[in-house]
Tab-separated table of C-alpha atoms in Angstrom:
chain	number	residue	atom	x	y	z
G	1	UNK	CA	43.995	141.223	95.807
G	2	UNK	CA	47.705	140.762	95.624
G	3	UNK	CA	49.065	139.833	91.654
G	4	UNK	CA	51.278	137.692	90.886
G	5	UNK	CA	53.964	140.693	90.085
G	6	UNK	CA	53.119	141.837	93.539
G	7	UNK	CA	54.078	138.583	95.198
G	8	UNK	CA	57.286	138.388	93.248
G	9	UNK	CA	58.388	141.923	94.556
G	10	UNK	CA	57.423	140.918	98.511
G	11	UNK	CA	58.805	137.744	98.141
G	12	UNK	CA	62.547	139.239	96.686
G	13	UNK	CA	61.981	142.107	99.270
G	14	UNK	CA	61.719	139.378	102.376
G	15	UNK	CA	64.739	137.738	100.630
G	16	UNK	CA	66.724	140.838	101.022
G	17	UNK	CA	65.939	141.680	103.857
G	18	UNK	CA	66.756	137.866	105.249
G	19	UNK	CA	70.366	138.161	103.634
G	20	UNK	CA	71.008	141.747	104.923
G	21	UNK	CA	70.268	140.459	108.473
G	22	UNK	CA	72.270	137.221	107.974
G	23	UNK	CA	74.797	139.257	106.780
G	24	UNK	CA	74.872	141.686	109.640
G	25	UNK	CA	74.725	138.908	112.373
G	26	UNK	CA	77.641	137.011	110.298
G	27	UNK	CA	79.882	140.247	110.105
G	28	UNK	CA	83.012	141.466	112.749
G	29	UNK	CA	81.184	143.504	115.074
G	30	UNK	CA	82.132	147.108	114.942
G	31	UNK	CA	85.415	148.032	116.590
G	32	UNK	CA	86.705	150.708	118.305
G	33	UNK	CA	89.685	151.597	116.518
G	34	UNK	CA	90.429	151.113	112.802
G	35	UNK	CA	92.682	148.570	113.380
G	36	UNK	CA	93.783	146.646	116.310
G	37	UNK	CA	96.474	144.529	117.001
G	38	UNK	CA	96.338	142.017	119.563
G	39	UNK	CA	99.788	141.890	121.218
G	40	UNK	CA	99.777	138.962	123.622
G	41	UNK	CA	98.846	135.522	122.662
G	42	UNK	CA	100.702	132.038	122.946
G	43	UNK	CA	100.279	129.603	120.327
G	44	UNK	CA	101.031	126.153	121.467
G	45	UNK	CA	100.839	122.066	120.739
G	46	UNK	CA	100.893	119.303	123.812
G	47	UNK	CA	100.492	116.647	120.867
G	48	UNK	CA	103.874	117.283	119.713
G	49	UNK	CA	106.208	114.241	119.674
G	50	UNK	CA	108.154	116.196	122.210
G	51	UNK	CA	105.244	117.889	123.795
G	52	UNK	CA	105.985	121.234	125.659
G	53	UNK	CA	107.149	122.613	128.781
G	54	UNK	CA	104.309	124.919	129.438
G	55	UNK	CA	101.329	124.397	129.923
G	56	UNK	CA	101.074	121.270	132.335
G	57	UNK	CA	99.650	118.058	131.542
G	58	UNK	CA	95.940	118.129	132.520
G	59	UNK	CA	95.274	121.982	132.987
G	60	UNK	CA	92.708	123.541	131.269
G	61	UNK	CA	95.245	124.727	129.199
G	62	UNK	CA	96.418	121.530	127.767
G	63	UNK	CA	95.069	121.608	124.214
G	64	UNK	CA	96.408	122.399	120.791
G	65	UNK	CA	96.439	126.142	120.471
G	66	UNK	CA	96.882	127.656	117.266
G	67	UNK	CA	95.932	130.642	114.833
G	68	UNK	CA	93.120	129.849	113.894
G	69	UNK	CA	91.630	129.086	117.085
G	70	UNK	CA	92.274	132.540	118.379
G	71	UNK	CA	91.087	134.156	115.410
G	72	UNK	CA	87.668	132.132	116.273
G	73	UNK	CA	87.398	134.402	119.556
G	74	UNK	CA	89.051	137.449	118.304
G	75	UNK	CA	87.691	137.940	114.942
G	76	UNK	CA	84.007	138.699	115.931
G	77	UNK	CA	85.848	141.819	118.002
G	78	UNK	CA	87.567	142.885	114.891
G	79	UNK	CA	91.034	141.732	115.905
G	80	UNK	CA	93.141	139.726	113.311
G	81	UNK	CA	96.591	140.632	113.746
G	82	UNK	CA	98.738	139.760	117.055
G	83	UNK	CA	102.454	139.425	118.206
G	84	UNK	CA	102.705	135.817	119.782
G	85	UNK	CA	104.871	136.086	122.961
G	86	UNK	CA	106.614	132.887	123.536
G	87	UNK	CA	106.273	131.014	126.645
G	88	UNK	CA	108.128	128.423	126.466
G	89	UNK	CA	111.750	127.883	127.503
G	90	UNK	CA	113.100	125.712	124.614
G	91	UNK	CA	115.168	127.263	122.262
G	92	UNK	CA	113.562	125.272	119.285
G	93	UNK	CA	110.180	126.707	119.711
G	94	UNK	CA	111.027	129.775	118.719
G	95	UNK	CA	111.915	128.214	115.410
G	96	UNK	CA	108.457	126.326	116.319
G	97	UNK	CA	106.479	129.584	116.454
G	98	UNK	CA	108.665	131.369	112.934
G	99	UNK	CA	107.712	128.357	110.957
G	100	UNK	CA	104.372	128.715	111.885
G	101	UNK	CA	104.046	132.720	111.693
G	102	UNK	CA	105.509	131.987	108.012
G	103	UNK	CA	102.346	130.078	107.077
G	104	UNK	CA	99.913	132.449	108.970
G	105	UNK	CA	99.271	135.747	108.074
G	106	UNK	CA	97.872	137.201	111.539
G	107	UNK	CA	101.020	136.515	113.107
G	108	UNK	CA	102.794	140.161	112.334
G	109	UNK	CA	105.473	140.245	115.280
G	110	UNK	CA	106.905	137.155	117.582
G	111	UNK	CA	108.444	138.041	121.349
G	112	UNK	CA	110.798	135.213	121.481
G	113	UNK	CA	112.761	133.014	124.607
G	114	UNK	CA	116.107	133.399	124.692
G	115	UNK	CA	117.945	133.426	128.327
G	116	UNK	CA	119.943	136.433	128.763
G	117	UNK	CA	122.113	134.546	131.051
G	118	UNK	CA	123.236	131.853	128.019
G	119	UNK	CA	126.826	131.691	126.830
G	120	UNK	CA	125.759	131.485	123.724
G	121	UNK	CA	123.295	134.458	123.407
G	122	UNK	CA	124.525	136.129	121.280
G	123	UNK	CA	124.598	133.486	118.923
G	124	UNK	CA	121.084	132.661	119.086
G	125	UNK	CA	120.461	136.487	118.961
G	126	UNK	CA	121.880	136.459	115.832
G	127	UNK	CA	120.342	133.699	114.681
G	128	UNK	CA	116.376	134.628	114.879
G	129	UNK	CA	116.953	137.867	114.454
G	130	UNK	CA	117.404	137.468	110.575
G	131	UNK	CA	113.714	136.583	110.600
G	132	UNK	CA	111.771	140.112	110.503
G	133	UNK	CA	109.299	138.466	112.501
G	134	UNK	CA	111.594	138.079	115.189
G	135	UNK	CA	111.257	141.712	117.388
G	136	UNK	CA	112.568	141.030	120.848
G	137	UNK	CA	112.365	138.264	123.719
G	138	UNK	CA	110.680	138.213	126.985
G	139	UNK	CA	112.451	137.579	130.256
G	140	UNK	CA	110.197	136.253	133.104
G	141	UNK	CA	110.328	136.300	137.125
G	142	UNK	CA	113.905	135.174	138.366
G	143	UNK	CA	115.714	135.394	135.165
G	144	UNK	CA	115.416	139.589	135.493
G	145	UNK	CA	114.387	139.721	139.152
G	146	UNK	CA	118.179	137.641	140.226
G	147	UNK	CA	120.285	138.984	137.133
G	148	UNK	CA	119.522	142.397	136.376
G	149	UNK	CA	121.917	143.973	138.041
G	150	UNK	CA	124.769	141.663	136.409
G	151	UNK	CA	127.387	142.581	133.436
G	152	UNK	CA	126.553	139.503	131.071
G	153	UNK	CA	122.280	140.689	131.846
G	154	UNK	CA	123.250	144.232	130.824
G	155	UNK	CA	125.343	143.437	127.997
G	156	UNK	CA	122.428	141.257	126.588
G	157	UNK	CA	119.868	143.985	126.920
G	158	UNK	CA	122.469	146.731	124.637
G	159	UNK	CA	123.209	143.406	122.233
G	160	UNK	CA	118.855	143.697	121.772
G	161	UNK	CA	119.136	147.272	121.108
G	162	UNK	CA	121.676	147.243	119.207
G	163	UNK	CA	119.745	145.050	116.952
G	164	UNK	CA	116.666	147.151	117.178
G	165	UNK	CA	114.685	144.536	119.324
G	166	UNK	CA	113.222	144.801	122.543
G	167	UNK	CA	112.086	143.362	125.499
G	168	UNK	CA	109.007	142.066	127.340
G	169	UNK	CA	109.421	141.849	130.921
G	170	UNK	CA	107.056	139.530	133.048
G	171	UNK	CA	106.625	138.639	136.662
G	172	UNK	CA	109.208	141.560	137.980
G	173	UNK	CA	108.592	141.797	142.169
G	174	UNK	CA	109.901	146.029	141.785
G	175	UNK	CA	108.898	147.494	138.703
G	176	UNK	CA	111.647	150.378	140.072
G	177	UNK	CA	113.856	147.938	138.432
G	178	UNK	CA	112.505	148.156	135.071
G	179	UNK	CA	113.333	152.479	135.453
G	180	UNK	CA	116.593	151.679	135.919
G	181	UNK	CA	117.062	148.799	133.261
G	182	UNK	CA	115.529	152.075	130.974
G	183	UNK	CA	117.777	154.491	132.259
G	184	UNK	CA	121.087	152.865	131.879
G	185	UNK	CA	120.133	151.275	128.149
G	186	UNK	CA	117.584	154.075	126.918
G	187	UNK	CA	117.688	152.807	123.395
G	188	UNK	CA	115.866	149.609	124.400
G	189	UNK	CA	112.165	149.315	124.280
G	190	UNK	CA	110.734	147.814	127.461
G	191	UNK	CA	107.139	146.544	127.553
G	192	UNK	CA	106.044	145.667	130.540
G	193	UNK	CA	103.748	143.090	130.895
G	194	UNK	CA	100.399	142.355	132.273
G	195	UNK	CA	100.177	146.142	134.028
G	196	UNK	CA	102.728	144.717	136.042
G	197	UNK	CA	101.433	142.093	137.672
G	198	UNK	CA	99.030	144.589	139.537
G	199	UNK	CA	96.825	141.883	140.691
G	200	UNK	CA	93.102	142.673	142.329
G	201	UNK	CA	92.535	146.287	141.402
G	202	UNK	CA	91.117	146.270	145.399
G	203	UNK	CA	94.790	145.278	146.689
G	204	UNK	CA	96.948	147.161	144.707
G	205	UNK	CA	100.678	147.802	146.503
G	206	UNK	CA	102.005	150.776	147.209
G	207	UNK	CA	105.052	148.584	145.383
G	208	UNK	CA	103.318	148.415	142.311
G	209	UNK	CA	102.361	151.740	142.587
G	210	UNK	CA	105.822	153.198	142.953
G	211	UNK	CA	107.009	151.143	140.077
G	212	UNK	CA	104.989	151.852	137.562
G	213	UNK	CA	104.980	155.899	138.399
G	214	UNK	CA	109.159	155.357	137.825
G	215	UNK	CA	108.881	153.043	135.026
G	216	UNK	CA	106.240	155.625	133.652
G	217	UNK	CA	108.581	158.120	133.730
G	218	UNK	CA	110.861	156.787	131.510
G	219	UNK	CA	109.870	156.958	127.730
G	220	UNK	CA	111.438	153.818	125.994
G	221	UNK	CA	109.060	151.838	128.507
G	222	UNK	CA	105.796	150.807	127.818
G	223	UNK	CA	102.919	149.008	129.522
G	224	UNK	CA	100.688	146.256	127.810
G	225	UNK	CA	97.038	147.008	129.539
G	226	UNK	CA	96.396	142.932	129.797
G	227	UNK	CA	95.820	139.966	132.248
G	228	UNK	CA	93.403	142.009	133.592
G	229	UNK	CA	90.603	139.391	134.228
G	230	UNK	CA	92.242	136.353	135.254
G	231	UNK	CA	94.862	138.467	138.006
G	232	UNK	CA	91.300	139.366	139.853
G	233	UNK	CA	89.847	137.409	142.810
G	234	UNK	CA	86.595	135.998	142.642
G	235	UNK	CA	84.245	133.577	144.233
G	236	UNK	CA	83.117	131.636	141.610
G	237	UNK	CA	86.544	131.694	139.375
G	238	UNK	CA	85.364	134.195	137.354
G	239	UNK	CA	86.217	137.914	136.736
G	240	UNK	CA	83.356	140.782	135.879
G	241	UNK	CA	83.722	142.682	132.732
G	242	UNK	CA	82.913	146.295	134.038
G	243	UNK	CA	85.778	148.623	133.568
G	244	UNK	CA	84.204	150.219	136.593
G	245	UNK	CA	85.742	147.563	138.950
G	246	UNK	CA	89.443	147.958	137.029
G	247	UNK	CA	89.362	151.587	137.117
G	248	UNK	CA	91.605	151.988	139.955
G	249	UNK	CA	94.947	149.582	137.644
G	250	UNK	CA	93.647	151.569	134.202
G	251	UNK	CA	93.302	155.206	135.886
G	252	UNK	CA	96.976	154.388	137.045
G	253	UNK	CA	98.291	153.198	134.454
G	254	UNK	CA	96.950	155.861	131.941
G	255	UNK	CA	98.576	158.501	134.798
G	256	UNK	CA	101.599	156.872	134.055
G	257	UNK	CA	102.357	156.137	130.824
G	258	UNK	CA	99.445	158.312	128.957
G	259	UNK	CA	97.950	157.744	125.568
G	260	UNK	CA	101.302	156.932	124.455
G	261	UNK	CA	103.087	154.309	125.795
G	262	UNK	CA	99.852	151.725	126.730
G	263	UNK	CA	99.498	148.657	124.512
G	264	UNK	CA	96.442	146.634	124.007
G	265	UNK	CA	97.078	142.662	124.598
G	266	UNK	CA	94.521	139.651	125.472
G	267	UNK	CA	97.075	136.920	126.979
G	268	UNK	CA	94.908	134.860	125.227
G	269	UNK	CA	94.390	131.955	126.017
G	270	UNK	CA	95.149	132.188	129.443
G	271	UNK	CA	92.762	134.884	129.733
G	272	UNK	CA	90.160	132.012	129.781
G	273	UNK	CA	90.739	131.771	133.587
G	274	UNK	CA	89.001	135.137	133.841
G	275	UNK	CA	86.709	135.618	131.086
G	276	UNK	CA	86.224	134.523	127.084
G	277	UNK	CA	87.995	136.789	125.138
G	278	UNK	CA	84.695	138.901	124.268
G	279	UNK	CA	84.636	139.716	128.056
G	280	UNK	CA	88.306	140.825	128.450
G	281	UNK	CA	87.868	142.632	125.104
G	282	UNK	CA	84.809	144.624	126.781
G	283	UNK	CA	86.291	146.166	129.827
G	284	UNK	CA	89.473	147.799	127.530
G	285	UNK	CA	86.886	148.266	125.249
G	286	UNK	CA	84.613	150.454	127.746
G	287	UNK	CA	87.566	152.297	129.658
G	288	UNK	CA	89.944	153.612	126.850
G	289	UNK	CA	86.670	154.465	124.223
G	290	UNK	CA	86.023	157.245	126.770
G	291	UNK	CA	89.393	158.652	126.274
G	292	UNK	CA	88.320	158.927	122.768
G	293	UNK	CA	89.017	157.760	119.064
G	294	UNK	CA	92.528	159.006	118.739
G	295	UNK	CA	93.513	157.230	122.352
G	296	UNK	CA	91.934	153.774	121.179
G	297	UNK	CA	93.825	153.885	117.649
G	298	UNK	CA	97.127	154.378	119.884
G	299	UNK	CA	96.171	151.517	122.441
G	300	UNK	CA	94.506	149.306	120.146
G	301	UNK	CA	97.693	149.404	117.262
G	302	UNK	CA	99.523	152.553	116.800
G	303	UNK	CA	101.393	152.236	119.965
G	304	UNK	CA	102.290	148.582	119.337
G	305	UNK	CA	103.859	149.863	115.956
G	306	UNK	CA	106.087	151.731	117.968
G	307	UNK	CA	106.913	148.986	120.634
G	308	UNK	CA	107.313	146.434	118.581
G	309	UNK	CA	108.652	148.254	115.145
G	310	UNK	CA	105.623	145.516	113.313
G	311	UNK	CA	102.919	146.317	111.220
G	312	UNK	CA	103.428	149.347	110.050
């Protein structure tokens, strides 16, 4: 016959144990590298007084998007830190996204928009680049694909390096283009993002191919493993989350660039158009923990230290 002592003791022992499980189904799950660093995510608001260019009115897209509703997908993975990469095209948002990375502590690094074409570049160079948050822009589809090859493009890429920014590059149709934007200004960083805008890993260009083996080559460029999910075809809208199925972008990729010069990023939230964020976490996840520990710490933060010159 149990005592009263005896109940006492089983019922603090149940309460333990109750609290050590809530506690364990509460906490981050375990990661796969020390720290990571999430370096693609856009931070938005539609309910502005001047709303926003991007994204469009009635998308699944259009909804406030801040902070603190990434960190309620990427936390549980670990991830609390990111570099926001600005997708708009107004020139006051990236004062938008500063003011906001002031009052937010996982915001360690902002990719801003500034057109390389603009008369005033320079100026506006100047200008967020006194914020330490402030590490580079990101030029998208026409703006490097029809003006890469002119003076005023090139002289805006040396004025970033000179300031030791760098620069995102998104939607470029011949990644052999991004080599030789490396080559002729080799103190600029280059990320390029998106692996390129490889697509369906079952489709893959010879194109693509060829562009990322040259841009690979080239050691101020890296590539941001990212998009992965939502570039994929599928039937029912959704992408799978085996790394299996990606293997033939990721075995490329790593070819090309190595353990060195690949970056971990969610595009979060447009991600959501292939998986949540738990299911493009999982198929980086998978693929780079069986290049082992050291190769996740460099694609999950160390190499965005060194891209991005944040969080160090």
């Amino acid at each position: 016959m149990k005592t009263r002592r005896d109940l006492l003791k089983l019922s603090a022992a149940t309460l333990a144990s109750v609290c050590t499980s809530h506690a364990a189904d509460s906490a981050p799950k375990p990661t796969v590298a020390s720290r990571i660093i999430d370096t693609h995510t856009h931070f938005y608001d539609p309910t502005r007084p001047e709303g926003v260019p991007w994204p469009g009115k009635g998308t699944t897209l259009d909804r406030p998007v801040y902070p603190k509703d990434w960190l309620a997908v990427a936390s549980p993975m670990g991830v609390r830190e990111t570099v926001v990469v600005e997708a708009s095209k107004w020139l006051e948002d990236n004062a938008w996204i500063l003011n906001l990375a002031a009052k937010e502590r996982s915001i360690i690094g902002f990719v801003g928009h500034i057109e390389p074409d603009d008369a005033d570049f320079a100026k506006h160079l100047s200008r967020f680049a006194t914020n330490p948050l402030f590490r580079g822009i990101r030029v998208s589809g026409p703006a490097f694909n029809d003006n890469q090859a002119k003076p005023e493009f090139l002289t805006a890429m040396k004025l970033l390096a000179g300031q030791g920014l760098q620069l995102d590059v998104n939607g470029v149709r011949d990644l052999g283009n991004v080599a030789k934007l490396a080559s002729a200004v080799p103190e600029l960083r280059i990320v390029i993002d998106h692996v390129g805008g490889a697509g369906d890993p079952r489709q893959l260009t010879d194109l693509w191919r060829q562009g990322m083996a040259a841009s690979g080559k080239m050691g101020n460029v890296f590539c941001k493993v990212s998009a992965l999910a939502e570039q994929s075809q599928s039937e029912n809208g959704k992408a799978g989350t085996d790394a299996g199925f990606y293997a033939p972008i990721l075995d490329h990729v790593w070819q090309c660039f190595g353990e060195d010069r690949v970056i971990y990023g969610s595009n979060w939230p447009v991600s959501e158009k292939g998986s949540d964020y738990a299911g493009c976490f999982k198929i980086v996840a998978d693929y780079f923990s069986a290049k082992g520990r050291e190769a996740c710490e460099k694609y999950f933060w160390k190499n965005a230290t060194v891209a991005y010159r944040c969080g160090a």
